Amino acid sequence: MVSRVVLGAWLLLVAIVARAELVVEVTQGVTEPTPVAVVPFEWNGGSEIEDVAQIISNDLGRSGFFKTMPRANMLSNPYRQDQVFYRDWRISGNDYLVIGRLEPQPDGQVRVTAELFDVLQERRVWGQVVNGTPANMRDVAHYLADQIFEELTGIKGAFSTRIVYVTADSLGAGSFRYRLQMADSDGARPRTILESKEPILSPSWSRDASKLAYVSFESGRPSIYIQHLATGQRQRIQSFKGLNGAPAWSPSGDKLAVVLSKDGNPEIYVLTLATGQLDRVTRHYGIDTEPTWSPDGQSLVFTSDRGGRPQIYSLNLQSRDLKRLTFEGVSNSRGRMTQDGRFLTMVHQDSEGFHIAVQDLKDGRLDILTNSRLDESPTIAPNGSIILYATKKGGRGVLAGVSLDGNVRFTMPSSSGDVREPAWSPYLQ
């Protein structure tokens, strides 16, 4: 258990420059969010340490599923079960209560105890003890928030995951500084993975979350790179004339789907990383692009204008059977599947602009989730609950999120430059 939490610390090794944080601003939650109070945890270690309880409270509040109680309104600060007076918390309108304590250990670690109580039924429903270091208390907090979220909703939490995105800061005279950034799922602890005066595009996570593939123009032409996050080591994979773009990791982690125009037209290829073998999987005079893998690795979903306008297709890699998945609207592009293979998110164009939409692949129903007009680059949380995407707000590029049912919405503005090209990590191994 401890290793799952401490593992998050290795991500600190990739830091080059800390940049301005993204700040999550919830704009809409579920109709009746569950009220929960997260009491400040006891800490007698002397030195300052991360406020674990506040991070848990923030995580739960940002999910849109919970209404968290302000500390100023709390009638007491219990740290142990025998200090909990259910009547106080029931009167203040809470359904659940989280308490805890942090205890310094002789070896320098910190033992964190967290407990969850059902206020209405007056009983303890969950508890856990986690060891960590003072430096990784934020990882501990996200981990505990994941456990509490799952206990209360039945949905696996994703607060301990990471996001990557690209920022673009104007240098004047039409030039920009681009940064590939990685941050916690809440936008905290941003760190720069790559900085360049040339564009950076299409970051893609490996299934074990240890590597990124992306497109960089640093050599003056588009090339695909793989970067190992723990060491910072990066390598350029085979680079061909023309377009080299849109890398997508296979679920097995040993292949990349890429878009190449080396034969004159943008087509989709599968690259076996160990051998360098290329397998061309599409052959059409239209433009085939934006590949992504089905969760079982048996098919590729991609965008093609072979029917006249961009639509999303599925290609079985064994039989090479092709199936068109989208039909509604002016166009549909940038398809991404949930891990259970049930839903397909996309950029849907209608007469009003470009929106984020989701299609149920079982019954074909399409739901448009956003009403802004310049939405792009959807990416899905590994628990399938939230779609993160890029959009425009006040003339600047920002990240925003919406739940698959459209009930929860938030924005993640940055204090520095435009933000674009988000990619949500898998669960950390």
Coordinates of C-alpha atoms in Angstrom, one line a residue, residues 77-414:
N77 CA -12.0 19.5 15.4
P78 CA -12.0 15.9 16.3
Y79 CA -8.9 13.8 15.6
R80 CA -10.1 10.4 17.0
Q81 CA -13.4 8.5 16.9
D82 CA -14.1 9.1 20.6
Q83 CA -14.0 12.8 19.9
V84 CA -16.8 12.7 17.3
F85 CA -20.2 14.0 18.4
Y86 CA -22.5 13.1 15.5
R87 CA -25.2 15.5 16.6
D88 CA -22.9 18.5 15.9
W89 CA -22.2 17.3 12.4
R90 CA -25.8 16.4 11.7
I91 CA -27.0 19.8 12.8
S92 CA -24.5 21.5 10.5
G93 CA -25.9 19.5 7.6
N94 CA -23.2 16.9 6.9
D95 CA -23.8 13.4 5.7
Y96 CA -20.2 12.3 6.1
L97 CA -17.2 13.3 8.2
V98 CA -13.5 12.8 7.6
I99 CA -11.0 13.0 10.5
G100 CA -7.3 12.1 10.8
R101 CA -3.9 12.7 12.3
L102 CA -0.3 12.8 11.1
E103 CA 2.3 11.3 13.4
P104 CA 6.1 11.7 12.9
Q105 CA 8.0 8.4 13.0
P106 CA 11.6 7.7 14.3
D107 CA 12.8 6.9 10.7
G108 CA 11.7 10.4 9.4
Q109 CA 8.5 9.2 7.8
V110 CA 5.0 10.3 8.7
R111 CA 2.2 8.0 9.6
V112 CA -1.1 9.3 8.3
T113 CA -4.4 7.9 9.7
A114 CA -7.7 8.9 8.0
E115 CA -11.2 7.8 9.0
L116 CA -14.6 8.3 7.4
F117 CA -17.9 8.4 9.4
D118 CA -21.5 8.2 8.3
V119 CA -23.0 11.0 10.3
L120 CA -26.7 9.9 9.8
Q121 CA -26.1 6.3 10.8
E122 CA -23.5 7.3 13.4
R123 CA -20.9 4.8 12.5
R124 CA -17.4 4.5 11.1
V125 CA -17.5 3.2 7.5
W126 CA -13.8 3.3 6.5
G127 CA -10.3 3.9 7.7
Q128 CA -6.8 3.6 6.5
V129 CA -3.2 4.2 7.7
V130 CA -0.6 5.3 5.1
N131 CA 3.1 6.0 5.6
G132 CA 4.9 8.6 3.6
T133 CA 7.6 11.2 3.8
P134 CA 7.1 14.9 4.6
A135 CA 8.0 15.7 0.9
N136 CA 5.2 13.5 -0.5
M137 CA 2.3 14.4 1.7
R138 CA 0.4 15.7 -1.3
D139 CA 0.7 12.3 -2.9
V140 CA -0.6 10.7 0.3
A141 CA -3.6 13.2 0.3
H142 CA -4.6 12.4 -3.3
Y143 CA -4.3 8.7 -2.5
L144 CA -6.6 9.0 0.5
A145 CA -9.0 11.2 -1.5
D146 CA -9.2 8.4 -4.1
Q147 CA -10.1 5.9 -1.4
I148 CA -12.8 8.1 0.1
F149 CA -14.2 8.9 -3.3
E150 CA -14.5 5.3 -4.2
E151 CA -16.0 4.4 -0.8
L152 CA -18.8 7.0 -1.3
T153 CA -19.5 6.7 -5.0
G154 CA -18.4 3.3 -6.1
I155 CA -16.2 4.9 -8.8
K156 CA -12.5 4.5 -8.6
G157 CA -10.9 7.8 -7.8
A158 CA -8.4 9.5 -10.2
F159 CA -7.0 12.3 -8.0
S160 CA -3.6 10.5 -7.9
T161 CA -3.1 10.6 -11.7
R162 CA -1.3 13.3 -13.7
I163 CA -2.0 15.5 -16.7
V164 CA 0.3 16.8 -19.4
Y165 CA -0.4 19.8 -21.6
V166 CA 1.3 22.3 -23.8
T167 CA 1.6 26.0 -22.9
A168 CA 2.4 28.8 -25.4
D169 CA 3.8 32.1 -24.2
S170 CA 4.1 34.9 -26.7
L171 CA 7.6 36.4 -27.1
G172 CA 6.4 39.1 -29.5
A173 CA 6.9 39.5 -33.3
G174 CA 4.9 36.3 -33.8
S175 CA 7.2 34.0 -31.9
F176 CA 6.4 31.8 -28.9
R177 CA 7.9 29.7 -26.2
Y178 CA 6.3 26.3 -25.9
R179 CA 6.5 24.1 -22.9
L180 CA 5.3 20.5 -22.4
Q181 CA 4.1 20.6 -18.8
M182 CA 3.1 17.9 -16.3
A183 CA 1.0 18.5 -13.2
D184 CA -1.1 16.7 -10.7
S185 CA -4.7 16.1 -11.8
D186 CA -5.7 19.2 -9.9
G187 CA -3.1 21.4 -11.7
A188 CA -0.8 21.6 -8.8
R189 CA 3.0 21.0 -8.9
P190 CA 3.5 21.9 -12.6
R191 CA 6.9 21.0 -14.0
T192 CA 8.4 21.5 -17.4
I193 CA 9.3 18.4 -19.4
L194 CA 10.4 20.1 -22.6
E195 CA 10.9 23.8 -23.6
S196 CA 11.2 24.9 -27.2
K197 CA 10.7 27.9 -29.5
E198 CA 9.1 25.4 -31.9
P199 CA 5.7 23.8 -31.6
I200 CA 5.1 20.8 -29.4
L201 CA 2.0 18.6 -30.2
S202 CA 0.1 15.5 -29.4
P203 CA 1.5 14.2 -26.1
S204 CA 0.5 10.6 -25.4
W205 CA 1.0 8.5 -22.3
S206 CA 2.3 4.9 -22.3
R207 CA -0.1 2.5 -20.5
D208 CA 2.2 2.2 -17.5
A209 CA 2.5 6.1 -17.2
S210 CA 6.3 5.9 -17.4
K211 CA 6.8 7.4 -20.8
L212 CA 5.4 10.1 -23.1
A213 CA 5.4 10.2 -26.9
Y214 CA 4.9 13.6 -28.5
V215 CA 5.7 15.6 -31.7
S216 CA 8.3 18.3 -31.6
F217 CA 9.4 20.7 -34.4
E218 CA 12.7 21.5 -32.7
S219 CA 14.7 20.2 -35.7
G220 CA 12.7 22.4 -38.1
R221 CA 10.4 19.6 -39.1
P222 CA 7.9 17.4 -37.2
S223 CA 9.5 14.5 -35.5
I224 CA 8.1 12.0 -32.9
Y225 CA 10.0 11.6 -29.6
I226 CA 9.7 9.3 -26.7
Q227 CA 10.6 10.6 -23.2
H228 CA 11.2 8.5 -20.1
L229 CA 9.8 10.5 -17.2
A230 CA 11.9 9.0 -14.4
T231 CA 15.2 9.8 -16.1
G232 CA 14.4 12.5 -18.6
Q233 CA 16.0 10.4 -21.3
R234 CA 14.5 11.0 -24.7
Q235 CA 14.9 9.5 -28.1
R236 CA 13.6 10.4 -31.6
I237 CA 12.0 7.5 -33.3
Q238 CA 12.2 6.9 -37.1
S239 CA 11.8 10.3 -38.8
F240 CA 10.5 10.3 -42.4
K241 CA 10.1 13.1 -44.9
G242 CA 6.8 14.9 -44.6
L243 CA 4.4 14.5 -41.7
N244 CA 5.4 12.5 -38.6
G245 CA 2.6 13.0 -36.2
A246 CA -0.2 11.9 -33.7
P247 CA 1.6 9.1 -31.8
A248 CA -0.6 6.8 -29.8
W249 CA 0.6 4.1 -27.5
S250 CA -0.8 0.6 -27.8
P251 CA -2.2 -0.9 -24.6
S252 CA 0.7 -3.4 -24.6
G253 CA 3.2 -0.6 -24.6
D254 CA 5.3 -2.1 -27.4
K255 CA 3.8 -0.2 -30.4
L256 CA 2.9 3.2 -31.5
A257 CA 0.2 4.2 -34.0
V258 CA 1.5 7.2 -36.0
V259 CA 0.5 9.3 -38.9
L260 CA 3.1 9.5 -41.7
S261 CA 2.9 11.1 -45.2
K262 CA 6.2 9.5 -46.4
D263 CA 4.3 7.9 -49.3
G264 CA 2.6 11.2 -50.3
N265 CA -0.6 11.1 -48.3
P266 CA -1.3 11.1 -44.6
E267 CA -1.9 7.4 -43.6
I268 CA -1.8 5.5 -40.3
Y269 CA 1.0 3.1 -39.5
V270 CA 1.7 0.9 -36.6
L271 CA 5.4 1.0 -35.4
T272 CA 6.8 -1.9 -33.4
L273 CA 9.3 -0.1 -31.1
A274 CA 11.7 -3.0 -30.5
T275 CA 12.3 -3.8 -34.2
G276 CA 11.4 -0.5 -36.0
Q277 CA 9.0 -2.5 -38.2
L278 CA 6.3 -0.3 -39.8
D279 CA 2.9 -1.7 -40.8
R280 CA 0.7 0.6 -43.0
V281 CA -2.9 0.0 -41.9
T282 CA -4.8 2.5 -44.0
R283 CA -4.8 3.0 -47.7
H284 CA -7.0 5.8 -49.1
Y285 CA -6.6 9.0 -50.9
G286 CA -8.4 10.8 -48.1
I287 CA -6.6 12.1 -45.0
D288 CA -6.4 9.5 -42.2
T289 CA -5.2 10.9 -38.9
E290 CA -5.7 11.1 -35.0
P291 CA -5.4 7.3 -34.3
T292 CA -6.2 5.9 -30.9
W293 CA -6.3 2.2 -29.7
S294 CA -9.3 0.3 -28.5
P295 CA -8.8 -0.8 -24.9
D296 CA -8.3 -4.4 -26.0
G297 CA -5.6 -3.4 -28.6
Q298 CA -7.4 -5.1 -31.4
S299 CA -8.6 -2.0 -33.3
L300 CA -7.7 1.5 -34.1
V301 CA -10.2 4.4 -34.0
F302 CA -9.2 7.3 -36.2
T303 CA -10.4 10.4 -38.1
S304 CA -10.8 10.3 -41.9
D305 CA -12.4 12.6 -44.5
R306 CA -12.7 9.7 -46.9
G307 CA -16.5 10.2 -46.9
G308 CA -16.2 13.9 -47.8
R309 CA -16.0 15.4 -44.2
P310 CA -14.0 14.3 -41.2
Q311 CA -15.7 11.4 -39.4
I312 CA -14.6 8.7 -37.0
Y313 CA -13.9 5.2 -38.1
S314 CA -12.8 1.9 -36.4
L315 CA -10.4 -0.5 -38.1
N316 CA -9.9 -4.1 -36.9
L317 CA -6.1 -4.7 -37.2
Q318 CA -6.5 -8.4 -37.8
S319 CA -9.3 -8.6 -40.3
R320 CA -8.8 -5.0 -41.6
D321 CA -12.6 -4.6 -41.4
L322 CA -13.5 -0.9 -41.4
K323 CA -16.6 0.6 -39.7
R324 CA -17.8 4.1 -39.7
L325 CA -18.8 5.2 -36.1
T326 CA -20.1 8.7 -36.4
F327 CA -22.8 10.2 -38.7
E328 CA -24.4 13.2 -37.0
G329 CA -23.4 16.9 -37.4
V330 CA -21.1 18.6 -39.9
S331 CA -18.0 16.6 -38.8
N332 CA -16.6 14.5 -35.9
S333 CA -12.9 14.1 -35.0
R334 CA -10.4 13.3 -32.3
G335 CA -12.2 10.2 -31.0
R336 CA -11.1 8.7 -27.7
M337 CA -12.6 5.7 -26.0
T338 CA -13.3 5.1 -22.3
Q339 CA -11.4 2.2 -20.8
D340 CA -14.5 -0.1 -20.8
G341 CA -14.9 0.5 -24.5
R342 CA -18.5 1.7 -24.1
F343 CA -18.2 5.4 -24.9
L344 CA -16.5 7.4 -27.5
T345 CA -15.7 11.1 -26.9
M346 CA -15.0 13.4 -29.8
V347 CA -15.0 17.0 -31.1
H348 CA -18.4 17.4 -32.7
Q349 CA -19.0 20.2 -35.2
D350 CA -22.4 21.6 -35.9
S351 CA -23.7 25.0 -37.2
E352 CA -22.7 26.6 -33.9
G353 CA -19.1 25.5 -33.7
F354 CA -16.9 22.8 -32.3
H355 CA -18.1 21.0 -29.1
I356 CA -17.2 18.1 -26.9
A357 CA -19.6 15.2 -27.4
V358 CA -19.9 11.6 -26.3
Q359 CA -21.4 8.7 -28.2
D360 CA -22.7 5.5 -26.6
L361 CA -21.2 2.8 -28.8
K362 CA -23.8 0.3 -27.7
D363 CA -26.9 2.1 -28.8
G364 CA -25.4 4.9 -31.0
R365 CA -26.8 7.8 -28.9
L366 CA -24.8 11.1 -29.3
D367 CA -24.9 13.7 -26.5
I368 CA -23.3 17.1 -27.0
L369 CA -21.8 18.1 -23.6
T370 CA -20.5 21.6 -24.1
N371 CA -22.0 24.8 -25.6
S372 CA -18.7 26.7 -26.2
R373 CA -17.6 27.0 -29.8
L374 CA -13.9 26.3 -30.0
D375 CA -13.4 23.0 -28.1
E376 CA -10.7 20.6 -29.0
S377 CA -8.4 17.8 -27.9
P378 CA -10.6 15.7 -25.5
T379 CA -8.9 13.3 -23.1
I380 CA -10.6 11.0 -20.6
A381 CA -9.8 10.4 -16.9
P382 CA -8.8 6.7 -16.4
N383 CA -12.0 6.1 -14.4
G384 CA -14.1 7.3 -17.3
S385 CA -15.8 10.0 -15.2
I386 CA -14.4 13.3 -16.7
I387 CA -13.4 14.5 -20.1
L388 CA -10.6 17.2 -20.0
Y389 CA -10.4 19.3 -23.1
A390 CA -8.9 22.6 -24.5
T391 CA -11.1 25.6 -25.2
K392 CA -11.1 29.4 -25.4
K393 CA -12.0 31.7 -22.5
G394 CA -11.5 35.5 -22.7
G395 CA -9.5 35.0 -25.9
R396 CA -7.0 32.6 -24.2
G397 CA -6.5 28.9 -24.4
V398 CA -7.6 27.2 -21.2
L399 CA -8.3 23.6 -20.1
A400 CA -11.9 22.7 -19.1
G401 CA -13.6 19.5 -18.0
V402 CA -17.0 18.0 -18.2
S403 CA -18.4 14.7 -16.9
L404 CA -19.7 12.1 -19.3
D405 CA -23.3 12.9 -18.2
G406 CA -22.7 16.6 -18.6
N407 CA -23.6 17.4 -14.9
V408 CA -20.2 18.4 -13.7
R409 CA -18.2 21.2 -15.3
F410 CA -15.0 23.0 -14.4
T411 CA -12.3 25.2 -15.9
M412 CA -8.5 25.2 -15.3
P413 CA -7.2 28.7 -16.3
S414 CA -3.5 29.4 -16.2

